[in-house]
mmCIF file of C-alpha atoms in Angstrom:
data_model
loop_
_atom_site.group_PDB
_atom_site.id
_atom_site.type_symbol
_atom_site.label_atom_id
_atom_site.label_comp_id
_atom_site.label_asym_id
_atom_site.label_seq_id
_atom_site.Cartn_x
_atom_site.Cartn_y
_atom_site.Cartn_z
ATOM 1 C CA UNK J 1 -12.841 107.894 35.282
ATOM 2 C CA UNK J 2 -11.722 104.240 35.136
ATOM 3 C CA UNK J 3 -8.735 103.171 37.214
ATOM 4 C CA UNK J 4 -7.420 101.575 34.016
ATOM 5 C CA UNK J 5 -8.418 101.616 30.391
ATOM 6 C CA UNK J 6 -7.892 97.851 30.139
ATOM 7 C CA UNK J 7 -7.949 95.047 32.705
ATOM 8 C CA UNK J 8 -6.488 91.736 31.515
ATOM 9 C CA UNK J 9 -7.499 88.778 33.675
ATOM 10 C CA UNK J 10 -5.059 85.867 33.710
ATOM 11 C CA UNK J 11 -1.359 85.869 32.864
ATOM 12 C CA UNK J 12 -1.160 82.788 30.665
ATOM 13 C CA UNK J 13 -0.260 82.839 26.973
ATOM 14 C CA UNK J 14 -3.235 85.007 25.956
ATOM 15 C CA UNK J 15 -3.053 87.483 28.836
ATOM 16 C CA UNK J 16 0.705 87.958 28.535
ATOM 17 C CA UNK J 17 0.521 88.249 24.744
ATOM 18 C CA UNK J 18 -2.128 90.968 24.890
ATOM 19 C CA UNK J 19 -0.277 92.877 27.625
ATOM 20 C CA UNK J 20 2.923 92.692 25.555
ATOM 21 C CA UNK J 21 1.138 94.073 22.476
ATOM 22 C CA UNK J 22 -0.261 96.973 24.516
ATOM 23 C CA UNK J 23 3.004 97.797 26.295
ATOM 24 C CA UNK J 24 4.763 101.013 25.347
ATOM 25 C CA UNK J 25 3.923 103.727 22.869
ATOM 26 C CA UNK J 26 3.231 103.447 19.142
ATOM 27 C CA UNK J 27 3.510 106.699 17.175
ATOM 28 C CA UNK J 28 0.121 107.985 16.062
ATOM 29 C CA UNK J 29 -1.856 105.521 18.196
ATOM 30 C CA UNK J 30 -3.251 105.512 21.733
ATOM 31 C CA UNK J 31 -1.342 104.227 24.748
ATOM 32 C CA UNK J 32 -3.980 102.660 27.012
ATOM 33 C CA UNK J 33 -3.339 102.136 30.715
ATOM 34 C CA UNK J 34 -3.329 98.404 31.429
ATOM 35 C CA UNK J 35 -3.597 96.298 34.584
ATOM 36 C CA UNK J 36 -2.641 92.626 34.212
ATOM 37 C CA UNK J 37 -4.201 90.525 36.994
ATOM 38 C CA UNK J 38 -2.353 87.296 37.730
ATOM 39 C CA UNK J 39 -3.526 84.615 40.153
ATOM 40 C CA UNK J 40 -1.388 84.115 43.277
ATOM 41 C CA UNK J 41 0.743 80.950 43.438
ATOM 42 C CA UNK J 42 -1.536 77.990 44.016
ATOM 43 C CA UNK J 43 -4.172 75.907 42.221
ATOM 44 C CA UNK J 44 -5.384 78.786 40.008
ATOM 45 C CA UNK J 45 -1.945 79.243 38.472
ATOM 46 C CA UNK J 46 -1.204 76.581 35.834
ATOM 47 C CA UNK J 47 2.007 74.523 35.981
ATOM 48 C CA UNK J 48 4.749 74.950 33.345
ATOM 49 C CA UNK J 49 3.642 73.685 29.960
ATOM 50 C CA UNK J 50 4.696 73.517 26.314
ATOM 51 C CA UNK J 51 3.125 75.364 23.388
ATOM 52 C CA UNK J 52 3.779 74.560 19.737
ATOM 53 C CA UNK J 53 2.801 76.308 16.526
ATOM 54 C CA UNK J 54 4.045 76.717 12.972
ATOM 55 C CA UNK J 55 4.872 79.891 11.114
ATOM 56 C CA UNK J 56 7.135 81.299 8.419
ATOM 57 C CA UNK J 57 9.579 84.094 9.007
ATOM 58 C CA UNK J 58 10.367 85.922 12.244
ATOM 59 C CA UNK J 59 7.788 86.348 15.007
ATOM 60 C CA UNK J 60 7.100 88.588 17.966
ATOM 61 C CA UNK J 61 8.145 86.022 20.573
ATOM 62 C CA UNK J 62 11.137 84.406 18.877
ATOM 63 C CA UNK J 63 13.291 85.070 21.949
ATOM 64 C CA UNK J 64 11.175 82.511 23.843
ATOM 65 C CA UNK J 65 11.424 79.739 21.216
ATOM 66 C CA UNK J 66 13.209 76.745 22.723
ATOM 67 C CA UNK J 67 13.566 74.796 19.437
ATOM 68 C CA UNK J 68 12.248 74.679 15.883
ATOM 69 C CA UNK J 69 12.081 72.106 13.081
ATOM 70 C CA UNK J 70 11.288 72.006 9.368
ATOM 71 C CA UNK J 71 10.635 68.262 9.132
ATOM 72 C CA UNK J 72 7.678 66.346 10.576
ATOM 73 C CA UNK J 73 7.166 62.604 10.785
ATOM 74 C CA UNK J 74 3.948 60.583 11.134
ATOM 75 C CA UNK J 75 4.098 56.853 11.850
ATOM 76 C CA UNK J 76 1.160 54.540 11.062
ATOM 77 C CA UNK J 77 0.490 51.544 13.340
ATOM 78 C CA UNK J 78 2.535 49.421 10.917
ATOM 79 C CA UNK J 79 4.677 50.122 7.901
ATOM 80 C CA UNK J 80 7.003 52.906 6.839
ATOM 81 C CA UNK J 81 6.759 56.374 8.394
ATOM 82 C CA UNK J 82 5.693 59.419 6.384
ATOM 83 C CA UNK J 83 8.147 62.312 6.597
ATOM 84 C CA UNK J 84 7.981 65.716 4.980
ATOM 85 C CA UNK J 85 9.619 69.119 4.778
ATOM 86 C CA UNK J 86 7.250 71.928 5.772
ATOM 87 C CA UNK J 87 9.342 74.807 4.328
ATOM 88 C CA UNK J 88 8.805 77.732 4.313
ATOM 89 C CA UNK J 89 7.083 76.940 7.621
ATOM 90 C CA UNK J 90 8.854 76.074 10.851
ATOM 91 C CA UNK J 91 7.354 74.045 13.678
ATOM 92 C CA UNK J 92 8.257 75.900 16.876
ATOM 93 C CA UNK J 93 8.257 74.993 20.559
ATOM 94 C CA UNK J 94 7.898 77.454 23.445
ATOM 95 C CA UNK J 95 8.033 76.559 27.123
ATOM 96 C CA UNK J 96 5.691 78.669 29.237
ATOM 97 C CA UNK J 97 8.394 79.629 31.748
ATOM 98 C CA UNK J 98 10.621 80.921 28.901
ATOM 99 C CA UNK J 99 7.677 82.840 27.452
ATOM 100 C CA UNK J 100 6.789 84.437 30.772
ATOM 101 C CA UNK J 101 10.401 85.413 31.427
ATOM 102 C CA UNK J 102 10.788 87.117 28.026
ATOM 103 C CA UNK J 103 7.456 88.945 28.244
ATOM 104 C CA UNK J 104 7.916 89.937 31.889
ATOM 105 C CA UNK J 105 11.224 91.658 31.126
ATOM 106 C CA UNK J 106 9.490 93.866 28.562
ATOM 107 C CA UNK J 107 6.458 94.540 30.769
ATOM 108 C CA UNK J 108 8.698 95.626 33.644
ATOM 109 C CA UNK J 109 10.032 98.430 31.426
ATOM 110 C CA UNK J 110 6.607 99.506 30.176
ATOM 111 C CA UNK J 111 5.246 102.827 31.462
ATOM 112 C CA UNK J 112 1.598 101.918 30.838
ATOM 113 C CA UNK J 113 1.309 98.294 32.077
ATOM 114 C CA UNK J 114 1.284 97.281 35.720
ATOM 115 C CA UNK J 115 0.837 93.808 37.187
ATOM 116 C CA UNK J 116 -1.365 92.891 40.104
ATOM 117 C CA UNK J 117 -1.424 89.567 41.968
ATOM 118 C CA UNK J 118 -4.949 88.739 43.120
ATOM 119 C CA UNK J 119 -7.811 86.264 42.754
ATOM 120 C CA UNK J 120 -10.699 87.385 40.566
ATOM 121 C CA UNK J 121 -13.954 86.725 42.422
ATOM 122 C CA UNK J 122 -16.436 88.406 40.060
ATOM 123 C CA UNK J 123 -16.666 90.718 37.068
ATOM 124 C CA UNK J 124 -19.534 93.202 37.087
ATOM 125 C CA UNK J 125 -20.806 95.345 34.224
ATOM 126 C CA UNK J 126 -21.309 98.985 35.202
ATOM 127 C CA UNK J 127 -22.164 102.030 33.089
ATOM 128 C CA UNK J 128 -19.159 102.914 30.982
ATOM 129 C CA UNK J 129 -17.065 99.889 31.905
ATOM 130 C CA UNK J 130 -16.747 97.088 34.439
ATOM 131 C CA UNK J 131 -15.717 96.410 38.019
ATOM 132 C CA UNK J 132 -13.395 93.472 38.682
ATOM 133 C CA UNK J 133 -13.827 92.269 42.262
ATOM 134 C CA UNK J 134 -10.516 90.976 43.610
ATOM 135 C CA UNK J 135 -9.172 89.241 46.676
ATOM 136 C CA UNK J 136 -5.532 90.014 47.345
ATOM 137 C CA UNK J 137 -3.108 87.444 48.813
ATOM 138 C CA UNK J 138 -3.471 88.966 52.301
ATOM 139 C CA UNK J 139 -7.260 88.436 52.184
ATOM 140 C CA UNK J 140 -8.251 92.044 51.560
ATOM 141 C CA UNK J 141 -10.848 92.728 48.868
ATOM 142 C CA UNK J 142 -10.974 95.546 46.366
ATOM 143 C CA UNK J 143 -12.647 96.479 43.108
ATOM 144 C CA UNK J 144 -10.678 97.382 40.022
ATOM 145 C CA UNK J 145 -12.484 99.711 37.610
ATOM 146 C CA UNK J 146 -11.740 99.411 33.896
ATOM 147 C CA UNK J 147 -13.253 100.623 30.657
ATOM 148 C CA UNK J 148 -12.627 97.222 29.041
ATOM 149 C CA UNK J 149 -12.011 93.761 30.521
ATOM 150 C CA UNK J 150 -10.286 90.993 28.553
ATOM 151 C CA UNK J 151 -10.703 87.697 30.389
ATOM 152 C CA UNK J 152 -8.338 84.821 29.571
ATOM 153 C CA UNK J 153 -9.072 82.629 32.613
ATOM 154 C CA UNK J 154 -9.922 78.965 31.847
ATOM 155 C CA UNK J 155 -13.570 78.039 31.477
ATOM 156 C CA UNK J 156 -15.122 75.928 34.222
ATOM 157 C CA UNK J 157 -17.636 74.374 31.826
ATOM 158 C CA UNK J 158 -18.283 74.360 28.104
ATOM 159 C CA UNK J 159 -21.360 75.615 26.257
ATOM 160 C CA UNK J 160 -23.689 72.883 25.011
ATOM 161 C CA UNK J 161 -22.069 70.884 22.210
ATOM 162 C CA UNK J 162 -22.970 68.100 19.828
ATOM 163 C CA UNK J 163 -19.532 66.526 20.176
ATOM 164 C CA UNK J 164 -16.802 66.788 22.809
ATOM 165 C CA UNK J 165 -13.560 64.873 22.800
ATOM 166 C CA UNK J 166 -10.755 65.494 25.265
ATOM 167 C CA UNK J 167 -7.184 65.743 24.104
ATOM 168 C CA UNK J 168 -5.350 64.624 27.228
ATOM 169 C CA UNK J 169 -1.675 63.871 27.533
ATOM 170 C CA UNK J 170 1.225 63.142 29.811
ATOM 171 C CA UNK J 171 4.830 63.705 28.834
ATOM 172 C CA UNK J 172 8.359 63.301 30.105
ATOM 173 C CA UNK J 173 11.335 65.538 29.402
ATOM 174 C CA UNK J 174 14.080 62.941 29.214
ATOM 175 C CA UNK J 175 17.841 62.818 28.860
ATOM 176 C CA UNK J 176 19.127 59.491 27.522
ATOM 177 C CA UNK J 177 22.500 57.814 27.981
ATOM 178 C CA UNK J 178 22.974 57.278 24.241
ATOM 179 C CA UNK J 179 21.861 59.292 21.171
ATOM 180 C CA UNK J 180 18.422 57.942 20.248
ATOM 181 C CA UNK J 181 16.565 60.992 18.886
ATOM 182 C CA UNK J 182 16.670 62.633 15.468
ATOM 183 C CA UNK J 183 16.987 66.370 16.277
ATOM 184 C CA UNK J 184 15.975 67.324 12.730
ATOM 185 C CA UNK J 185 12.401 65.998 12.849
ATOM 186 C CA UNK J 186 9.369 66.023 15.128
ATOM 187 C CA UNK J 187 7.475 62.788 15.673
ATOM 188 C CA UNK J 188 4.116 64.510 15.247
ATOM 189 C CA UNK J 189 1.835 61.465 15.493
ATOM 190 C CA UNK J 190 3.209 58.013 16.234
ATOM 191 C CA UNK J 191 0.317 55.554 16.118
ATOM 192 C CA UNK J 192 2.367 52.581 17.318
ATOM 193 C CA UNK J 193 0.712 53.018 20.731
ATOM 194 C CA UNK J 194 -2.088 50.712 21.977
ATOM 195 C CA UNK J 195 -5.363 52.214 20.775
ATOM 196 C CA UNK J 196 -8.159 52.897 23.323
ATOM 197 C CA UNK J 197 -11.635 51.432 22.896
ATOM 198 C CA UNK J 198 -13.048 54.952 22.308
ATOM 199 C CA UNK J 199 -11.028 57.472 20.315
ATOM 200 C CA UNK J 200 -7.366 57.229 19.369
ATOM 201 C CA UNK J 201 -3.896 57.564 20.872
ATOM 202 C CA UNK J 202 -0.434 58.434 19.622
ATOM 203 C CA UNK J 203 3.073 59.267 20.730
ATOM 204 C CA UNK J 204 4.589 62.707 20.271
ATOM 205 C CA UNK J 205 8.318 63.490 20.393
ATOM 206 C CA UNK J 206 9.922 66.941 20.356
ATOM 207 C CA UNK J 207 13.695 66.317 20.160
ATOM 208 C CA UNK J 208 15.926 69.154 21.350
ATOM 209 C CA UNK J 209 19.112 67.136 20.835
ATOM 210 C CA UNK J 210 20.298 63.576 20.115
ATOM 211 C CA UNK J 211 19.875 62.675 23.791
ATOM 212 C CA UNK J 212 17.120 65.085 24.898
ATOM 213 C CA UNK J 213 13.418 65.286 24.055
ATOM 214 C CA UNK J 214 9.891 65.734 25.274
ATOM 215 C CA UNK J 215 8.281 62.290 24.959
ATOM 216 C CA UNK J 216 4.510 62.387 25.284
ATOM 217 C CA UNK J 217 1.535 60.035 25.228
ATOM 218 C CA UNK J 218 -1.679 61.626 23.889
ATOM 219 C CA UNK J 219 -5.285 60.450 23.627
ATOM 220 C CA UNK J 220 -8.341 61.865 21.889
ATOM 221 C CA UNK J 221 -11.158 60.250 23.888
ATOM 222 C CA UNK J 222 -14.208 61.092 26.040
ATOM 223 C CA UNK J 223 -12.508 60.548 29.409
ATOM 224 C CA UNK J 224 -9.205 61.270 31.102
ATOM 225 C CA UNK J 225 -7.001 58.621 32.739
ATOM 226 C CA UNK J 226 -5.751 58.146 36.269
ATOM 227 C CA UNK J 227 -2.178 59.320 37.025
ATOM 228 C CA UNK J 228 -0.836 55.759 37.194
ATOM 229 C CA UNK J 229 -2.305 54.924 33.775
ATOM 230 C CA UNK J 230 -0.686 58.002 32.224
ATOM 231 C CA UNK J 231 2.662 56.967 33.707
ATOM 232 C CA UNK J 232 2.239 53.428 32.403
ATOM 233 C CA UNK J 233 1.318 54.692 28.923
ATOM 234 C CA UNK J 234 4.371 56.968 28.655
ATOM 235 C CA UNK J 235 6.627 54.259 30.047
ATOM 236 C CA UNK J 236 5.323 51.750 27.504
ATOM 237 C CA UNK J 237 5.927 54.212 24.677
ATOM 238 C CA UNK J 238 9.435 55.046 25.915
ATOM 239 C CA UNK J 239 10.479 51.431 26.558
ATOM 240 C CA UNK J 240 8.576 49.240 24.111
ATOM 241 C CA UNK J 241 8.171 51.573 21.122
ATOM 242 C CA UNK J 242 11.061 54.036 21.230
ATOM 243 C CA UNK J 243 13.407 51.750 23.211
ATOM 244 C CA UNK J 244 15.154 54.677 24.852
ATOM 245 C CA UNK J 245 17.217 52.585 27.244
ATOM 246 C CA UNK J 246 18.783 54.251 30.273
ATOM 247 C CA UNK J 247 17.476 57.756 30.827
ATOM 248 C CA UNK J 248 16.970 60.539 33.313
ATOM 249 C CA UNK J 249 13.561 62.132 33.801
ATOM 250 C CA UNK J 250 14.153 65.878 33.943
ATOM 251 C CA UNK J 251 10.548 67.100 34.210
ATOM 252 C CA UNK J 252 6.985 66.065 33.383
ATOM 253 C CA UNK J 253 3.804 67.720 32.192
ATOM 254 C CA UNK J 254 0.140 66.746 32.015
ATOM 255 C CA UNK J 255 -2.779 68.507 30.361
ATOM 256 C CA UNK J 256 -6.331 68.340 29.054
ATOM 257 C CA UNK J 257 -7.597 70.309 26.036
ATOM 258 C CA UNK J 258 -11.314 70.184 25.110
ATOM 259 C CA UNK J 259 -11.957 69.486 21.416
ATOM 260 C CA UNK J 260 -15.533 70.585 20.831
ATOM 261 C CA UNK J 261 -17.936 72.021 18.280
ATOM 262 C CA UNK J 262 -19.518 74.178 20.993
ATOM 263 C CA UNK J 263 -19.720 77.858 19.977
ATOM 264 C CA UNK J 264 -17.676 79.653 22.648
ATOM 265 C CA UNK J 265 -19.013 83.185 23.320
ATOM 266 C CA UNK J 266 -16.327 85.853 23.049
ATOM 267 C CA UNK J 267 -18.386 88.515 24.819
ATOM 268 C CA UNK J 268 -19.857 88.088 28.315
ATOM 269 C CA UNK J 269 -20.786 91.689 29.133
ATOM 270 C CA UNK J 270 -21.099 95.115 27.555
ATOM 271 C CA UNK J 271 -17.413 95.764 28.286
ATOM 272 C CA UNK J 272 -16.197 92.212 29.023
ATOM 273 C CA UNK J 273 -14.658 89.884 26.437
ATOM 274 C CA UNK J 274 -12.905 86.508 26.442
ATOM 275 C CA UNK J 275 -9.613 85.775 24.726
ATOM 276 C CA UNK J 276 -7.383 82.741 24.292
ATOM 277 C CA UNK J 277 -8.717 79.238 24.875
ATOM 278 C CA UNK J 278 -11.597 80.785 26.859
ATOM 279 C CA UNK J 279 -12.482 82.816 23.762
ATOM 280 C CA UNK J 280 -12.392 79.972 21.237
ATOM 281 C CA UNK J 281 -8.744 80.256 20.168
ATOM 282 C CA UNK J 282 -8.244 76.470 20.312
ATOM 283 C CA UNK J 283 -8.612 74.761 16.936
ATOM 284 C CA UNK J 284 -11.303 72.139 17.659
ATOM 285 C CA UNK J 285 -9.829 69.348 15.544
ATOM 286 C CA UNK J 286 -6.232 69.642 16.740
ATOM 287 C CA UNK J 287 -6.085 71.341 20.148
ATOM 288 C CA UNK J 288 -3.484 73.870 18.932
ATOM 289 C CA UNK J 289 -4.124 77.275 20.518
ATOM 290 C CA UNK J 290 -1.016 79.484 20.433
ATOM 291 C CA UNK J 291 -1.349 80.711 16.839
ATOM 292 C CA UNK J 292 -5.079 81.370 17.227
ATOM 293 C CA UNK J 293 -4.661 83.442 20.365
ATOM 294 C CA UNK J 294 -1.943 85.493 18.658
ATOM 295 C CA UNK J 295 -4.413 86.405 15.908
ATOM 296 C CA UNK J 296 -6.957 87.381 18.543
ATOM 297 C CA UNK J 297 -4.635 89.462 20.722
ATOM 298 C CA UNK J 298 -3.147 91.225 17.686
ATOM 299 C CA UNK J 299 -6.636 92.338 16.592
ATOM 300 C CA UNK J 300 -7.718 93.317 20.119
ATOM 301 C CA UNK J 301 -4.564 95.369 20.722
ATOM 302 C CA UNK J 302 -4.992 97.140 17.392
ATOM 303 C CA UNK J 303 -8.613 98.012 18.241
ATOM 304 C CA UNK J 304 -7.680 99.357 21.672
ATOM 305 C CA UNK J 305 -4.865 101.497 20.293
ATOM 306 C CA UNK J 306 -7.257 102.969 17.711
ATOM 307 C CA UNK J 307 -9.984 103.668 20.263
ATOM 308 C CA UNK J 308 -12.342 101.016 18.937
ATOM 309 C CA UNK J 309 -14.472 98.403 20.674
ATOM 310 C CA UNK J 310 -12.092 95.461 21.321
ATOM 311 C CA UNK J 311 -14.318 92.586 20.243
ATOM 312 C CA UNK J 312 -11.981 89.576 19.746
ATOM 313 C CA UNK J 313 -12.352 88.065 16.283
ATOM 314 C CA UNK J 314 -13.042 84.407 15.728
ATOM 315 C CA UNK J 315 -9.633 82.736 15.785
ATOM 316 C CA UNK J 316 -10.592 80.260 13.051
ATOM 317 C CA UNK J 317 -12.735 80.715 9.909
ATOM 318 C CA UNK J 318 -16.337 79.500 10.010
ATOM 319 C CA UNK J 319 -15.605 77.008 7.220
ATOM 320 C CA UNK J 320 -12.764 75.491 9.264
ATOM 321 C CA UNK J 321 -14.981 75.168 12.334
ATOM 322 C CA UNK J 322 -17.684 73.462 10.266
ATOM 323 C CA UNK J 323 -15.194 70.924 8.909
ATOM 324 C CA UNK J 324 -13.868 70.353 12.435
ATOM 325 C CA UNK J 325 -17.400 69.591 13.660
ATOM 326 C CA UNK J 326 -17.690 66.865 11.023
ATOM 327 C CA UNK J 327 -14.297 65.373 11.840
ATOM 328 C CA UNK J 328 -14.919 65.361 15.604
ATOM 329 C CA UNK J 329 -18.273 63.649 15.176
ATOM 330 C CA UNK J 330 -16.830 61.062 12.777
ATOM 331 C CA UNK J 331 -14.063 60.240 15.263
ATOM 332 C CA UNK J 332 -16.314 60.235 18.351
ATOM 333 C CA UNK J 333 -18.887 57.971 16.705
ATOM 334 C CA UNK J 334 -16.232 55.489 15.561
ATOM 335 C CA UNK J 335 -17.394 55.974 11.993
ATOM 336 C CA UNK J 336 -13.814 56.529 10.873
ATOM 337 C CA UNK J 337 -10.594 54.982 12.117
ATOM 338 C CA UNK J 338 -8.450 57.799 13.512
ATOM 339 C CA UNK J 339 -4.955 56.400 12.879
ATOM 340 C CA UNK J 340 -5.932 55.331 9.364
ATOM 341 C CA UNK J 341 -7.487 58.731 8.603
ATOM 342 C CA UNK J 342 -4.550 60.844 9.784
ATOM 343 C CA UNK J 343 -2.044 58.448 8.233
ATOM 344 C CA UNK J 344 -3.794 58.747 4.867
ATOM 345 C CA UNK J 345 -3.928 62.546 5.031
ATOM 346 C CA UNK J 346 -0.244 62.943 5.822
ATOM 347 C CA UNK J 347 0.724 60.361 3.213
ATOM 348 C CA UNK J 348 -1.205 62.003 0.353
ATOM 349 C CA UNK J 349 -1.268 65.718 1.169
ATOM 350 C CA UNK J 350 1.940 67.808 1.233
ATOM 351 C CA UNK J 351 2.679 68.549 4.881
ATOM 352 C CA UNK J 352 3.061 72.284 4.328
ATOM 353 C CA UNK J 353 -0.419 72.419 2.779
ATOM 354 C CA UNK J 354 -1.900 70.283 5.538
ATOM 355 C CA UNK J 355 -0.482 72.596 8.197
ATOM 356 C CA UNK J 356 -1.891 75.617 6.383
ATOM 357 C CA UNK J 357 -5.245 73.811 6.311
ATOM 358 C CA UNK J 358 -5.057 73.182 10.054
ATOM 359 C CA UNK J 359 -4.388 76.893 10.562
ATOM 360 C CA UNK J 360 -7.275 78.009 8.318
ATOM 361 C CA UNK J 361 -5.002 79.362 5.574
ATOM 362 C CA UNK J 362 -6.072 77.256 2.589
ATOM 363 C CA UNK J 363 -8.359 78.071 -0.332
ATOM 364 C CA UNK J 364 -11.603 76.233 -1.021
ATOM 365 C CA UNK J 365 -10.140 74.148 -3.860
ATOM 366 C CA UNK J 366 -7.303 72.990 -1.574
ATOM 367 C CA UNK J 367 -9.781 72.029 1.149
ATOM 368 C CA UNK J 368 -11.899 70.055 -1.324
ATOM 369 C CA UNK J 369 -8.785 68.187 -2.465
ATOM 370 C CA UNK J 370 -7.924 67.387 1.159
ATOM 371 C CA UNK J 371 -11.502 66.264 1.813
ATOM 372 C CA UNK J 372 -11.248 63.737 -1.010
ATOM 373 C CA UNK J 373 -8.383 62.064 0.890
ATOM 374 C CA UNK J 374 -10.732 61.248 3.785
ATOM 375 C CA UNK J 375 -13.267 58.376 3.850
ATOM 376 C CA UNK J 376 -15.865 60.242 1.760
ATOM 377 C CA UNK J 377 -18.860 58.016 2.535
ATOM 378 C CA UNK J 378 -18.598 58.141 6.350
ATOM 379 C CA UNK J 379 -17.864 61.859 6.227
ATOM 380 C CA UNK J 380 -20.937 62.581 4.082
ATOM 381 C CA UNK J 381 -23.122 60.550 6.439
ATOM 382 C CA UNK J 382 -21.753 62.610 9.302
ATOM 383 C CA UNK J 383 -22.519 65.863 7.466
ATOM 384 C CA UNK J 384 -26.145 64.756 7.066
ATOM 385 C CA UNK J 385 -26.373 63.628 10.699
ATOM 386 C CA UNK J 386 -25.000 66.762 12.384
ATOM 387 C CA UNK J 387 -28.034 69.091 11.995
ATOM 388 C CA UNK J 388 -30.245 66.548 13.792
ATOM 389 C CA UNK J 389 -27.966 66.065 16.798
ATOM 390 C CA UNK J 390 -28.912 67.878 20.032
ATOM 391 C CA UNK J 391 -26.404 70.029 21.872
ATOM 392 C CA UNK J 392 -25.723 68.920 25.448
ATOM 393 C CA UNK J 393 -23.802 70.566 28.296
ATOM 394 C CA UNK J 394 -20.399 69.163 29.204
ATOM 395 C CA UNK J 395 -18.556 69.657 32.482
ATOM 396 C CA UNK J 396 -14.805 69.841 32.107
ATOM 397 C CA UNK J 397 -12.781 67.383 34.194
ATOM 398 C CA UNK J 398 -10.842 68.588 37.210
ATOM 399 C CA UNK J 399 -7.325 69.886 36.506
ATOM 400 C CA UNK J 400 -4.848 67.053 35.934
ATOM 401 C CA UNK J 401 -3.084 65.562 38.907
ATOM 402 C CA UNK J 402 0.329 67.222 39.296
ATOM 403 C CA UNK J 403 3.090 65.029 37.841
ATOM 404 C CA UNK J 404 5.411 63.202 40.188
ATOM 405 C CA UNK J 405 8.841 64.740 40.878
ATOM 406 C CA UNK J 406 11.467 63.871 38.258
ATOM 407 C CA UNK J 407 13.261 60.593 38.793
ATOM 408 C CA UNK J 408 16.997 60.082 38.656
ATOM 409 C CA UNK J 409 18.760 58.112 35.954
ATOM 410 C CA UNK J 410 17.932 54.420 36.090
ATOM 411 C CA UNK J 411 17.572 51.330 33.970
ATOM 412 C CA UNK J 412 14.121 50.630 32.477
ATOM 413 C CA UNK J 413 14.157 47.129 33.994
ATOM 414 C CA UNK J 414 14.069 48.633 37.498
ATOM 415 C CA UNK J 415 10.979 50.781 36.863
ATOM 416 C CA UNK J 416 7.544 49.729 37.995
ATOM 417 C CA UNK J 417 4.229 50.730 36.440
#
C-alpha cells in the first residue's frame, strides 16, 4: 500500500492551494492522505513575492488578501490616462508570506495532511503509483511512495515554442514622506517608461495607502536585465515619472515569468501530473497565474475526493491560448506597437469585459468585438504566419539576482544608479 494517497511536490501557491483543498473531511467524499514536500531553506525555495488576480464575491483565501481595488488605470506614453470601474470584479493582491501563513495554520490542524521538508531528486513511475526520491536536510535519502504525485516545482526549461517573451520585473515596496498615491486605483500599465528596443515596458503601482505602494518596473522582452539596470529602471520611474520625493524602501522583489505559446504537458508519468505554472496555469499573454492555478487545484482536489484520476485541466480555454499565440508573435516580431495596442484596448473596451477576456470568461461575440479593436491587418498577417513557424527549445534564465537589502529613508538626489 502507498505511504500516502497523494504527494504534492513544492509548497508555492499551487502546492499550498491543493493541500488546502484536500485538508480535512468533506461529508460523502473521500479523505485522501497527503504529504506536502517543501524544499529546505535555500536556493530552491523562492523569495517572498506578490500575486494578483481579479474575482467577484468572496473567495477561499480572502484572509490572505492584503488589499483590493475596483478601479484600474492605464496611462499611454502621452495624453490622458484611461480609468475604469471593474465592478462587480475586484482586483486583489496577496503576498506569498501572508498566503503561506494562512494556509499553514489550517494545514497544521488537518488530520490527513502532513508536511515534509526535503529536496526532490527524482520521481519514478512504479506499478500502481510513484516513488519520490528525497534528500532530507541532514543528507539522508529516502523514497516516498504515493498513489498520485502532483508536481508544482518550477520548470528548468520550456517545451519547444514558436514564440517566447519574458515578463521580467523589479519592484520596490516604498513608504513616502508625503501622500502621493491614490489608494482607490491600481496603475495597471503606465507606459511613460522608456521603451526597450525589443518588446515593451511599463510601470505598475499597487497602492496600499496614500503613502505606501508597490512600485514596479516591468518589461516584456526576450532577455532579462542585470541587477543594476533593474534598479536604475525602478529609480527612474519613481523619481522622473511618479516624482515620489523622499521615501523609505521597505522591501524589494524581482521575478521572471515566461510568456510562451509552448504547449506545457500536464502529465509526465502514469501517476505523475504537473500543476500551477509548471502545468500551464500562467496565461501566456499576461503572465497572471493565481486564478488559473486555483481552477486547476479545485478540479484536481474534486477528482481525488471522488476517487477519480486527477488529471489537471487546462487552466485556459484553447481559443484563449490560440489568441495569445497570435498576440505574442505580433509583439515579438515588432509588427504591432505594444503600448499603442494595450492603450487602444483599454480605451475602447470596458475594463470589466477586458478582464473577463483575459481570464477566458468571454463569449465568442465579445472576443470578436475585442479583436476589432486591435490592428486587424498585422494581426491577420500573424495568424497566417504562425502555422509555418518552427518550434524551438528555449532555456529559461537563471533565477533573478536577490534584491539588495532595503534602504533607509533618503532624498532622491543622494541616490546613485
